[in-house]
Short mmCIF file of C-alpha atoms in Angstrom, two decimals:
data_model
loop_
_atom_site.label_atom_id
_atom_site.label_comp_id
_atom_site.label_asym_id
_atom_site.label_seq_id
_atom_site.Cartn_x
_atom_site.Cartn_y
_atom_site.Cartn_z
CA MET A 1 6.98 -23.46 26.65
CA LYS A 2 3.03 -24.52 25.93
CA LYS A 3 0.20 -22.97 24.04
CA ASN A 4 -1.26 -20.19 24.86
CA GLU A 5 0.70 -19.10 27.50
CA HIS A 6 1.59 -15.84 27.76
CA VAL A 7 5.30 -14.39 27.70
CA PHE A 8 7.40 -11.18 27.12
CA GLY A 9 9.80 -10.77 24.49
CA VAL A 10 12.50 -8.40 22.70
CA CYS A 11 12.63 -8.82 18.77
CA SER A 12 16.14 -9.60 17.19
CA GLY A 13 15.58 -10.12 13.38
CA TYR A 14 13.21 -11.68 11.31
CA THR A 15 12.57 -15.27 9.57
CA SER A 16 12.48 -15.34 5.59
CA ASP A 17 9.26 -14.91 5.38
CA GLY A 18 8.69 -10.94 7.36
CA HIS A 19 8.08 -12.95 10.68
CA GLY A 20 9.50 -11.51 14.01
CA VAL A 21 12.10 -13.49 15.98
CA VAL A 22 11.45 -13.57 20.02
CA LYS A 23 13.64 -15.94 21.75
CA ILE A 24 12.32 -16.69 24.81
CA ASP A 25 15.13 -18.37 27.13
CA GLY A 26 16.94 -19.42 24.21
CA PHE A 27 13.92 -20.69 22.56
CA PRO A 28 12.51 -18.76 18.69
CA LEU A 29 9.33 -17.66 18.44
CA PHE A 30 7.98 -16.67 15.29
CA VAL A 31 5.62 -13.32 15.44
CA LYS A 32 3.97 -11.68 12.39
CA GLY A 33 3.76 -8.87 12.00
CA MET A 34 6.31 -7.75 15.10
CA MET A 35 9.22 -5.41 13.85
CA ASP A 36 13.49 -5.89 14.41
CA LYS A 37 14.06 -4.34 17.78
CA GLU A 38 10.11 -4.23 19.35
CA SER A 39 9.28 -5.35 22.83
CA GLY A 40 6.11 -6.65 24.01
CA GLU A 41 3.27 -9.12 25.40
CA LEU A 42 2.89 -12.44 23.24
CA VAL A 43 0.97 -15.43 23.53
CA VAL A 44 2.01 -18.88 22.09
CA THR A 45 -0.11 -20.44 19.56
CA LEU A 46 1.77 -23.27 18.43
CA VAL A 47 4.80 -24.78 20.07
CA LYS A 48 6.99 -27.63 17.87
CA LYS A 49 10.48 -29.41 19.07
CA SER A 50 12.72 -26.49 17.86
CA TYR A 51 10.66 -23.12 17.58
CA GLY A 52 7.21 -22.20 17.72
CA PHE A 53 4.80 -19.66 16.94
CA ALA A 54 3.22 -16.73 18.95
CA ARG A 55 0.90 -13.74 18.59
CA LEU A 56 1.51 -10.65 18.83
CA LEU A 57 -0.63 -8.71 21.83
CA LYS A 58 0.97 -5.65 23.06
CA LEU A 59 3.59 -3.66 21.68
CA ASP A 60 5.93 -2.32 24.80
CA LYS A 61 8.47 -0.56 22.71
CA VAL A 62 7.70 0.21 18.83
CA ASN A 63 10.40 0.41 15.91
CA GLU A 64 10.10 3.86 14.33
CA GLU A 65 10.23 2.35 11.08
CA ARG A 66 6.66 0.79 11.45
CA VAL A 67 3.43 2.31 9.56
CA ASN A 68 -0.46 1.57 9.73
CA PRO A 69 -0.93 -0.34 6.69
CA ALA A 70 -2.57 1.35 3.98
CA CYS A 71 -4.32 -1.79 2.38
CA PRO A 72 -7.85 -2.18 4.57
CA ILE A 73 -7.56 -6.13 4.21
CA ALA A 74 -3.79 -6.39 5.19
CA LYS A 75 -4.10 -8.64 7.86
CA GLN A 76 -6.69 -11.26 6.46
CA CYS A 77 -5.16 -11.36 2.67
CA GLY A 78 -1.93 -13.54 2.11
CA GLY A 79 -0.80 -11.16 -0.40
CA CYS A 80 1.56 -8.60 1.05
CA GLN A 81 3.46 -9.77 4.28
CA LEU A 82 5.46 -6.86 5.34
CA GLN A 83 2.77 -3.52 4.91
CA HIS A 84 3.71 -2.89 8.71
CA MET A 85 6.93 -1.85 7.71
CA SER A 86 8.60 1.49 5.92
CA TYR A 87 9.71 0.94 2.66
CA LYS A 88 13.16 2.10 3.92
CA GLU A 89 12.67 -1.61 6.14
CA GLN A 90 11.56 -3.67 4.05
CA LEU A 91 14.22 -2.86 1.49
CA ALA A 92 16.97 -3.15 4.78
CA PHE A 93 15.04 -6.86 5.60
CA LYS A 94 15.25 -7.87 2.07
CA LYS A 95 19.23 -7.39 1.56
CA GLN A 96 19.68 -8.72 5.16
CA LYS A 97 17.60 -12.14 4.24
CA VAL A 98 19.81 -12.29 1.33
CA GLN A 99 23.13 -11.85 2.96
CA ASP A 100 22.28 -14.52 5.63
CA VAL A 101 21.90 -17.46 3.56
CA ILE A 102 24.79 -16.05 1.34
CA GLU A 103 27.09 -16.63 4.91
CA ARG A 104 25.01 -19.47 5.86
CA ILE A 105 24.52 -21.53 3.36
CA ALA A 106 26.98 -20.53 0.44
CA LYS A 107 29.47 -19.79 3.20
CA LEU A 108 30.65 -17.00 1.06
CA ASP A 109 32.15 -14.01 2.66
CA VAL A 110 30.53 -11.56 -0.19
CA GLN A 111 28.84 -8.33 1.05
CA VAL A 112 25.82 -8.04 -0.37
CA GLU A 113 25.24 -4.52 -2.28
CA ASP A 114 22.22 -1.94 -0.89
CA VAL A 115 18.38 -3.42 -2.63
CA LEU A 116 17.27 -1.71 -6.19
CA GLY A 117 14.15 -0.18 -4.65
CA MET A 118 11.35 1.63 -6.56
CA ALA A 119 10.96 5.34 -6.20
CA GLN A 120 6.56 4.86 -6.09
CA PRO A 121 6.23 1.46 -4.87
CA ASP A 122 2.44 0.54 -4.90
CA HIS A 123 0.45 -0.12 -7.84
CA TYR A 124 2.63 -2.03 -9.90
CA ARG A 125 1.86 -5.24 -11.04
CA ASN A 126 0.71 -5.70 -14.55
CA LYS A 127 -1.17 -8.78 -13.88
CA GLY A 128 -4.03 -9.38 -11.76
CA GLN A 129 -5.33 -12.84 -10.77
CA ILE A 130 -8.63 -12.55 -8.97
CA PRO A 131 -11.05 -15.03 -7.84
CA VAL A 132 -14.53 -15.13 -8.01
CA GLY A 133 -16.88 -16.24 -6.11
CA VAL A 134 -20.79 -16.05 -4.49
CA VAL A 135 -21.40 -15.80 -0.61
CA LYS A 136 -24.63 -15.94 0.55
CA GLY A 137 -26.21 -14.76 -2.88
CA GLN A 138 -23.55 -12.22 -2.96
CA VAL A 139 -21.08 -11.92 -5.08
CA VAL A 140 -17.41 -11.28 -3.91
CA THR A 141 -13.82 -11.33 -5.59
CA GLY A 142 -10.85 -10.61 -4.45
CA PHE A 143 -7.97 -12.75 -2.85
CA TYR A 144 -7.63 -15.70 -0.57
CA ARG A 145 -7.67 -15.49 3.36
CA ILE A 146 -3.61 -16.88 4.44
CA ASN A 147 -4.10 -21.04 3.96
CA SER A 148 -7.72 -21.05 3.29
CA ASN A 149 -9.65 -20.78 -0.12
CA THR A 150 -12.01 -17.83 1.56
CA ILE A 151 -12.04 -15.36 -0.20
CA ILE A 152 -11.37 -11.64 0.81
CA ASP A 153 -13.69 -9.44 -0.75
CA THR A 154 -12.34 -6.23 -2.14
CA ASP A 155 -12.68 -4.14 -5.57
CA ASN A 156 -9.17 -2.20 -5.14
CA CYS A 157 -5.49 -3.67 -4.22
CA GLY A 158 -2.62 -0.96 -3.71
CA ILE A 159 -0.39 -2.98 -5.75
CA GLN A 160 -2.30 -3.69 -8.69
CA SER A 161 -2.09 -1.09 -11.49
CA GLU A 162 -5.25 0.73 -11.55
CA LYS A 163 -6.48 -0.29 -15.00
CA ILE A 164 -6.71 -3.57 -13.79
CA ASN A 165 -8.53 -2.17 -10.58
CA ALA A 166 -11.03 -0.33 -12.94
CA VAL A 167 -11.30 -3.31 -14.92
CA LEU A 168 -12.50 -5.40 -11.70
CA GLN A 169 -14.88 -2.71 -10.76
CA THR A 170 -16.86 -2.92 -13.76
CA MET A 171 -16.71 -7.11 -13.73
CA ARG A 172 -18.31 -6.77 -10.56
CA SER A 173 -21.06 -4.78 -12.13
CA LEU A 174 -21.47 -7.01 -14.71
CA PHE A 175 -21.96 -10.13 -12.34
CA LYS A 176 -24.45 -7.93 -10.13
CA LYS A 177 -26.41 -7.07 -13.17
CA TYR A 178 -26.27 -10.23 -15.23
CA GLY A 179 -26.40 -12.36 -12.01
CA ASN A 180 -24.00 -14.92 -13.52
CA ALA A 181 -20.92 -14.64 -11.36
CA GLY A 182 -21.53 -18.82 -10.17
CA VAL A 183 -19.86 -19.63 -13.87
CA PHE A 184 -16.77 -18.13 -13.03
CA ARG A 185 -13.97 -19.83 -11.12
CA HIS A 186 -11.30 -16.51 -11.59
CA LEU A 187 -10.51 -13.70 -13.00
CA LEU A 188 -6.94 -12.48 -15.21
CA ILE A 189 -6.07 -9.56 -15.64
CA LYS A 190 -3.11 -8.23 -18.12
CA HIS A 191 -2.43 -4.74 -18.25
CA ALA A 192 0.76 -3.46 -20.96
CA PHE A 193 2.08 -0.26 -18.74
CA VAL A 194 4.17 1.10 -21.56
CA THR A 195 1.09 0.45 -24.78
CA GLY A 196 -1.56 1.13 -22.38
CA GLU A 197 -3.47 -2.18 -23.45
CA VAL A 198 -5.15 -4.79 -21.60
CA MET A 199 -6.24 -8.05 -21.37
CA VAL A 200 -9.31 -9.77 -19.87
CA VAL A 201 -9.39 -13.60 -19.42
CA TRP A 202 -12.63 -15.04 -18.13
CA ILE A 203 -11.75 -18.36 -16.61
CA VAL A 204 -15.02 -20.34 -16.87
CA ARG A 205 -17.08 -23.08 -15.89
CA GLN A 206 -18.47 -23.49 -19.36
CA LYS A 207 -18.20 -21.92 -22.33
CA LYS A 208 -22.18 -20.97 -23.20
CA PHE A 209 -23.96 -19.25 -20.26
CA ALA A 210 -26.49 -16.27 -20.39
CA HIS A 211 -25.46 -12.26 -21.41
CA ARG A 212 -21.84 -13.55 -22.41
CA GLU A 213 -21.68 -11.31 -25.27
CA GLU A 214 -23.62 -8.03 -23.61
CA MET A 215 -20.91 -8.51 -21.15
CA VAL A 216 -18.10 -8.61 -23.64
CA GLN A 217 -19.91 -5.48 -25.42
CA GLU A 218 -20.60 -3.18 -21.98
CA LEU A 219 -16.83 -4.28 -20.59
CA VAL A 220 -15.32 -3.00 -23.62
CA GLN A 221 -17.05 0.02 -23.78
CA THR A 222 -16.40 1.07 -20.72
CA ILE A 223 -12.86 0.92 -20.89
CA PRO A 224 -12.09 1.02 -24.13
CA GLU A 225 -8.16 0.32 -23.25
CA ILE A 226 -9.05 -3.33 -23.86
CA LYS A 227 -7.93 -4.84 -26.44
CA SER A 228 -8.61 -8.69 -26.14
CA VAL A 229 -10.90 -10.72 -24.51
CA VAL A 230 -10.52 -14.21 -23.74
CA LEU A 231 -12.39 -17.37 -22.10
CA ASN A 232 -10.52 -20.17 -20.83
CA LEU A 233 -12.03 -23.23 -20.11
CA ASN A 234 -11.29 -25.22 -16.67
CA THR A 235 -13.37 -28.21 -15.48
CA ARG A 236 -10.77 -29.49 -13.36
CA GLU A 237 -11.58 -29.31 -9.54
CA ASP A 238 -8.20 -28.45 -8.56
CA ASN A 239 -6.20 -25.58 -7.70
CA VAL A 240 -4.66 -24.97 -11.56
CA ILE A 241 -6.27 -22.17 -12.22
CA LEU A 242 -5.81 -21.76 -16.23
CA GLY A 243 -7.54 -24.48 -18.52
CA LYS A 244 -6.47 -25.95 -22.28
CA GLN A 245 -9.25 -24.53 -24.24
CA GLU A 246 -9.27 -20.80 -24.79
CA GLU A 247 -11.38 -18.87 -27.62
CA VAL A 248 -10.95 -15.08 -28.50
CA LEU A 249 -13.83 -13.45 -27.80
CA TYR A 250 -12.85 -10.16 -28.79
CA GLY A 251 -9.91 -8.71 -30.59
CA GLU A 252 -6.75 -10.53 -30.48
CA SER A 253 -4.88 -13.38 -28.33
CA PHE A 254 -2.08 -11.16 -27.31
CA ILE A 255 -1.52 -7.64 -26.20
CA THR A 256 1.57 -5.54 -26.44
CA ASP A 257 4.37 -4.54 -24.33
CA GLU A 258 7.58 -2.98 -24.38
CA ILE A 259 10.24 -2.60 -22.45
CA ASN A 260 13.86 -1.05 -23.58
CA GLY A 261 12.42 -0.48 -26.77
CA LEU A 262 11.49 -3.75 -27.68
CA LYS A 263 8.32 -5.11 -28.13
CA PHE A 264 6.67 -8.42 -26.71
CA HIS A 265 3.39 -10.15 -27.54
CA ILE A 266 1.90 -11.18 -24.20
CA SER A 267 -0.46 -13.71 -24.28
CA ALA A 268 -2.94 -15.24 -21.36
CA LYS A 269 -0.59 -17.99 -20.58
CA SER A 270 2.41 -15.95 -21.43
CA PHE A 271 4.96 -16.13 -18.62
CA TYR A 272 6.13 -12.01 -18.32
CA GLN A 273 7.41 -10.20 -15.38
CA VAL A 274 4.68 -8.76 -13.43
CA ASN A 275 6.68 -5.32 -12.53
CA PRO A 276 7.45 -3.71 -15.59
CA VAL A 277 9.71 -0.38 -13.86
CA GLN A 278 11.28 -3.10 -12.35
CA THR A 279 11.74 -5.35 -14.78
CA LYS A 280 13.95 -3.44 -16.55
CA VAL A 281 16.22 -2.36 -13.65
CA LEU A 282 17.02 -5.98 -13.55
CA TYR A 283 17.44 -6.95 -16.56
CA GLY A 284 19.70 -4.17 -17.28
CA LYS A 285 22.14 -5.09 -14.23
CA ALA A 286 21.96 -8.75 -15.89
CA LEU A 287 23.03 -7.02 -19.23
CA GLU A 288 25.61 -5.11 -17.19
CA PHE A 289 27.27 -7.97 -15.64
CA CYS A 290 27.47 -9.88 -18.81
CA ASN A 291 29.71 -7.16 -20.16
CA LEU A 292 29.21 -7.69 -24.01
CA LYS A 293 31.21 -6.34 -26.90
CA GLY A 294 29.80 -7.44 -29.38
CA ASN A 295 31.16 -10.85 -30.49
CA GLU A 296 30.22 -12.84 -27.21
CA THR A 297 28.31 -16.26 -28.02
CA VAL A 298 25.19 -16.36 -24.18
CA ILE A 299 23.73 -18.93 -23.48
CA ASP A 300 20.25 -18.14 -22.11
CA LEU A 301 19.02 -21.04 -19.94
CA TYR A 302 15.38 -21.38 -18.47
CA CYS A 303 14.46 -18.63 -21.25
CA GLY A 304 10.91 -18.17 -20.89
CA VAL A 305 9.36 -15.69 -23.84
CA GLY A 306 12.85 -14.47 -24.48
CA THR A 307 12.83 -11.34 -22.64
CA ILE A 308 16.32 -11.45 -21.14
CA SER A 309 17.52 -13.22 -24.22
CA MET A 310 16.55 -10.38 -26.38
CA PHE A 311 18.06 -7.29 -24.19
CA LEU A 312 21.24 -9.73 -24.73
CA ALA A 313 20.90 -10.19 -28.17
CA GLN A 314 21.17 -6.08 -28.51
CA LYS A 315 24.38 -6.28 -27.47
CA ALA A 316 26.04 -10.02 -27.65
CA GLY A 317 27.27 -11.34 -31.58
CA LYS A 318 24.74 -14.35 -30.51
CA VAL A 319 21.90 -15.51 -27.73
CA ILE A 320 21.02 -18.83 -27.68
CA GLY A 321 17.56 -18.82 -25.60
CA ILE A 322 16.71 -22.63 -23.70
CA GLU A 323 12.97 -23.07 -22.86
CA ILE A 324 11.31 -26.28 -22.02
CA VAL A 325 7.61 -25.05 -22.17
CA GLU A 326 6.51 -25.28 -26.27
CA GLN A 327 4.15 -22.20 -26.28
CA ALA A 328 7.13 -19.92 -24.29
CA VAL A 329 9.03 -20.35 -27.20
CA ARG A 330 6.65 -20.00 -29.73
CA ASP A 331 6.16 -17.15 -28.06
CA ALA A 332 9.82 -16.23 -27.67
CA ARG A 333 10.14 -16.56 -31.53
CA GLU A 334 7.70 -14.26 -32.70
CA ASN A 335 9.20 -11.54 -30.44
CA ALA A 336 12.51 -12.19 -31.93
CA ALA A 337 10.67 -11.50 -35.46
CA LEU A 338 8.61 -8.60 -33.90
CA ASN A 339 11.72 -7.19 -33.44
CA GLY A 340 13.81 -7.87 -36.09
CA LEU A 341 16.71 -9.75 -34.21
CA ASP A 342 18.49 -12.42 -36.34
CA ASN A 343 21.23 -13.07 -33.60
CA VAL A 344 19.16 -14.85 -31.35
CA GLU A 345 18.10 -18.75 -31.64
CA PHE A 346 15.30 -20.02 -29.07
CA VAL A 347 15.88 -23.86 -28.53
CA CYS A 348 12.89 -26.24 -26.66
CA SER A 349 14.45 -28.63 -24.62
CA ASP A 350 15.13 -28.90 -20.77
CA ALA A 351 17.66 -26.93 -19.59
CA ALA A 352 19.74 -29.50 -18.19
CA ALA A 353 19.54 -31.75 -20.76
CA TYR A 354 20.71 -29.32 -23.32
CA ALA A 355 23.16 -28.07 -21.50
CA LYS A 356 24.33 -31.47 -21.08
CA LYS A 357 24.57 -32.09 -24.67
CA MET A 358 26.74 -28.80 -25.31
CA SER A 359 29.21 -29.36 -22.52
CA GLU A 360 29.32 -33.53 -24.07
CA GLN A 361 29.48 -32.46 -27.37
CA GLY A 362 32.79 -29.62 -26.64
CA GLY A 363 30.51 -26.53 -26.74
CA ARG A 364 31.56 -23.43 -25.36
CA ALA A 365 29.47 -20.02 -24.47
CA ASP A 366 31.37 -16.93 -23.39
CA VAL A 367 28.58 -15.82 -21.02
CA VAL A 368 25.84 -18.11 -19.28
CA VAL A 369 22.36 -16.72 -18.01
CA VAL A 370 21.01 -18.65 -15.57
CA ASP A 371 17.22 -17.50 -14.95
CA PRO A 372 15.48 -20.94 -13.11
CA PRO A 373 12.58 -21.48 -11.22
CA ARG A 374 11.89 -21.24 -7.60
CA LYS A 375 14.21 -24.71 -7.01
CA GLY A 376 16.75 -23.60 -8.50
CA CYS A 377 19.46 -25.47 -10.86
CA ASP A 378 20.24 -29.43 -10.37
CA GLN A 379 23.22 -30.99 -10.46
CA VAL A 380 23.71 -31.58 -14.08
CA THR A 381 22.60 -28.30 -15.00
CA LEU A 382 25.59 -26.91 -12.95
CA ASP A 383 28.08 -29.66 -14.16
CA SER A 384 27.58 -28.74 -17.87
CA ILE A 385 27.94 -24.87 -17.09
CA VAL A 386 31.31 -25.60 -15.57
CA GLN A 387 32.38 -28.21 -18.38
CA MET A 388 31.29 -25.07 -20.91
CA ALA A 389 33.74 -22.98 -19.18
CA PRO A 390 32.18 -19.43 -19.38
CA GLU A 391 34.42 -16.76 -18.89
CA ARG A 392 31.08 -15.29 -16.72
CA LEU A 393 27.86 -16.43 -15.34
CA VAL A 394 25.15 -14.57 -14.53
CA TYR A 395 22.43 -16.10 -12.45
CA VAL A 396 19.07 -14.50 -11.94
CA SER A 397 16.78 -16.30 -8.71
CA CYS A 398 13.70 -15.59 -7.28
CA ASP A 399 14.87 -17.41 -4.83
CA PRO A 400 17.53 -16.67 -1.98
CA ALA A 401 18.23 -19.99 0.00
CA THR A 402 18.45 -22.67 -3.46
CA LEU A 403 20.98 -19.49 -5.22
CA ALA A 404 22.75 -19.66 -1.97
CA ARG A 405 23.56 -23.54 -2.23
CA ASP A 406 23.68 -22.99 -5.80
CA LEU A 407 26.58 -20.55 -5.33
CA ARG A 408 28.20 -22.75 -2.72
CA ILE A 409 28.40 -25.34 -5.71
CA LEU A 410 29.54 -23.21 -8.44
CA GLU A 411 32.31 -21.51 -6.13
CA GLY A 412 33.27 -25.18 -5.26
CA LYS A 413 34.10 -25.87 -8.96
CA GLY A 414 35.99 -23.02 -9.80
CA TYR A 415 33.63 -19.77 -10.12
CA ARG A 416 33.96 -16.43 -7.74
CA VAL A 417 30.78 -14.62 -6.86
CA GLU A 418 32.08 -11.09 -7.94
CA VAL A 419 28.66 -9.25 -7.14
CA VAL A 420 25.57 -9.82 -5.49
CA GLN A 421 22.39 -7.45 -6.40
CA PRO A 422 19.20 -7.68 -4.84
CA VAL A 423 16.42 -6.16 -6.97
CA ASP A 424 12.87 -5.44 -5.05
CA MET A 425 10.28 -6.87 -7.79
CA PHE A 426 7.22 -6.92 -5.41
CA PRO A 427 7.14 -4.34 -2.93
CA GLY A 428 4.69 -5.31 0.18
CA THR A 429 5.76 -8.77 0.07
CA HIS A 430 8.86 -10.84 1.53
CA HIS A 431 9.59 -11.81 -1.57
CA VAL A 432 12.86 -10.51 -3.32
CA GLU A 433 15.21 -11.17 -6.97
CA THR A 434 18.32 -11.47 -6.65
CA VAL A 435 20.99 -11.35 -9.65
CA VAL A 436 24.55 -12.42 -9.34
CA LEU A 437 27.94 -11.99 -11.33
CA LEU A 438 30.24 -15.13 -10.96
CA SER A 439 33.77 -15.25 -12.93
CA ARG A 440 35.43 -18.09 -13.78
CA LYS A 441 38.64 -18.66 -11.40
CA THR A 442 42.49 -18.48 -13.44
CA PRO A 443 45.48 -19.78 -12.22
CA ASP A 444 46.51 -17.08 -10.31
CA ASP A 445 42.95 -16.51 -8.73
CA THR A 446 44.31 -19.85 -6.63
CA ILE A 447 47.49 -20.57 -4.38
CA GLU A 448 47.97 -23.32 -2.11
CA VAL A 449 48.39 -23.05 1.22
CA ASP A 450 48.48 -24.83 4.72
CA LEU A 451 47.70 -22.84 7.40
CA ASN A 452 45.64 -23.17 10.54
CA LEU A 453 45.55 -19.51 11.76
CA ASP A 454 44.98 -20.95 15.20
CA GLU A 455 48.41 -22.11 15.39
CA LEU A 456 50.57 -19.36 13.89
CA ASP A 457 53.82 -18.15 15.44
CA ALA A 458 53.50 -14.40 16.94
CA THR A 459 56.27 -12.24 15.27
CA SER A 460 56.72 -8.83 16.54
CA ALA A 461 54.50 -7.15 14.36
CA GLU A 462 51.71 -9.41 15.34
CA THR A 463 51.34 -8.88 19.09
CA LYS A 464 50.20 -5.65 18.25
CA ALA A 465 47.08 -6.18 17.47
CA THR A 466 44.82 -9.70 17.27
CA TYR A 467 42.60 -11.28 14.52
CA GLU A 468 39.73 -10.36 16.26
CA GLU A 469 40.78 -6.53 16.57
CA ILE A 470 41.86 -6.15 12.93
CA LYS A 471 37.94 -7.95 12.36
CA LYS A 472 36.46 -5.77 15.14
CA TYR A 473 38.56 -2.73 13.15
CA VAL A 474 37.24 -3.62 9.94
CA LYS A 475 33.95 -3.46 10.69
CA GLU A 476 33.20 -1.00 12.55
CA LYS A 477 34.80 1.58 10.64
CA TYR A 478 33.76 -0.15 6.84
CA GLN A 479 30.96 -2.31 7.97
CA LEU A 480 32.81 -5.59 5.64
CA LYS A 481 33.30 -8.65 7.31
CA VAL A 482 36.68 -10.17 7.36
CA SER A 483 37.71 -13.58 7.76
CA ASN A 484 41.26 -14.61 9.25
CA LEU A 485 42.50 -16.15 5.46
CA TYR A 486 42.05 -12.56 4.01
CA ILE A 487 44.31 -11.00 7.05
CA SER A 488 46.60 -13.46 6.76
CA GLN A 489 47.34 -12.89 2.96
CA ILE A 490 47.23 -8.96 3.14
CA LYS A 491 49.68 -9.45 6.00
CA ARG A 492 51.75 -11.69 3.85
CA LYS A 493 51.35 -9.07 1.24
CA CYS A 494 52.75 -6.23 3.67
CA GLY A 495 55.77 -8.45 4.56
CA ILE A 496 54.38 -9.63 7.99
CA GLU A 497 55.22 -13.04 8.75
CA VAL A 498 52.63 -15.37 10.23
CA GLY A 499 54.05 -17.84 10.93
CA ILE A 500 54.40 -21.90 9.14
CA ASN A 501 51.83 -24.76 10.33
CA TYR A 502 52.34 -28.57 9.26
CA ASN A 503 48.96 -30.02 8.77
CA LEU A 504 48.80 -31.62 5.89
CA PRO A 505 46.32 -30.23 3.73
CA LYS A 506 42.83 -32.24 3.33
CA SER A 507 42.92 -32.49 -0.28
CA GLU A 508 46.07 -32.10 -2.87
CA ASN A 509 44.78 -28.61 -4.23
CA PRO A 510 43.15 -26.83 -2.39
CA LYS A 511 41.26 -23.54 -3.94
CA VAL A 512 41.40 -20.28 -1.65
CA PRO A 513 39.39 -17.21 -2.47
CA GLN A 514 41.39 -14.38 -2.65
CA CYS A 515 40.80 -10.82 -0.55
CA PRO A 516 38.60 -8.88 -2.21
CA PRO A 517 40.01 -5.21 -3.14
CA GLU A 518 37.51 -3.52 -1.19
CA LYS A 519 38.62 -5.54 1.77
CA GLU A 520 42.41 -5.10 1.13
CA ARG A 521 42.27 -2.17 1.70
CA ALA A 522 40.27 -1.62 4.60
CA ILE A 523 42.63 -5.23 6.22
CA ARG A 524 45.41 -2.55 4.99
CA ASP A 525 44.35 0.42 6.66
CA ALA A 526 44.17 -1.87 10.11
CA LEU A 527 47.57 -2.36 9.89
CA GLU A 528 48.38 0.77 9.78
CA HIS A 529 46.18 1.64 12.45
CA PHE A 530 47.83 -0.90 15.10
CA GLN A 531 51.29 0.54 13.58
CA MET A 532 51.97 -3.08 12.25
CA VAL A 533 53.14 -1.25 8.96
CA SER A 534 53.82 1.99 7.83
#
């Protein structure tokens, strides 16, 4: 395989970022914009030792779920990677993305639930972060070209709220009128969907500049929903968006939004989920998984501004939220007071350090909720959670790969994955949030066994169907994957002898997962089908 070589190939799946995978004599090429089961002509653009990249030249066979991107700059902009897929295909891709890492990294035999998607997957973002520049005397605003600092000019984004687009269009007019766009680095626009309030943050290179007051006045007059205009000074030379100095030019330093009856103050630097419609779905699922009765103590690690904590406080006895960012903790405390919640406490601490200290002091929690950054939880945090021995653990993740890594560790430390539920917070992109329910295993959940299913003695019933035949039957009829171990367990329950293996186990007390109920029913049906049980 060489660069610039032309090849013909068939796409056989996707990478984690939505590129099509084409294998040429076993060598994988990653092709942007190509969909599963499509075939066509490619040109190789980069060759590495074990994989390469190619560009799609011409399609010979087209996937029926392919659509024309609605955005005119979809190919140049790095924001939305899946606009060539129907929304149905996007959700299927995201489910498979999570399923792949659950099997490959977590090594768990767990069926991922269908992704919870949106009825209207456009204009869902409540935050716009838009670079501003001047190119050859012309004002440009928009988004960065993929892998570059070049701004792709636009005043309308299909995933930002219509109100954010309206603010952007007004600001462009003001830039052209007053000729001071060169002072600006970025515009940060936040839109509270329920209250309708809007915050505009001007991220600038200098605090004082010509026509500053006139621009504020005209902006607010044009869009009366604006309740806050904040100037943020950033003189750094790197890619950090927000500077440390702020000045309120109009209104308050925050706007207010609501989710599920709870009010939240949102400042310029507050973290707040960008999709409020799906935030309610995501946090509602987390609350459902906690299964709170009213007297539980819940620890919420990486709590941010306390959004999940306050959801939980409506049902729990006490919630303790842990967050290392001081401003976020202050916002969380203000939000709790705003909602009259006196059973929630916020602590400014590193999550790992707090969890370790609590476990060392013998502290216990009925439920632990974690919503870590993209890198996932570190080993100290996971060990400390296990030491606290909560009955239920709810893990909210923005990165399926690090989630799967942590689930693997937790499964080995006495927790069972019950449900893996993806939620589509970011339609049009390859990102997906996932909320997972884990429960603490009891002694009855594990058995000491010494099995090697390749060397089992066959009984008369055993000869009627092989393990592979049973697996195939279950897969075709129920779309479930079952392991040899699960089949063996159900055979024993049905009184079918599966033989004895005298090989010694590698550990003194091996923990063996038990077959889930839905898979047990499917395996029993297969045994009946092959007349191995009556």
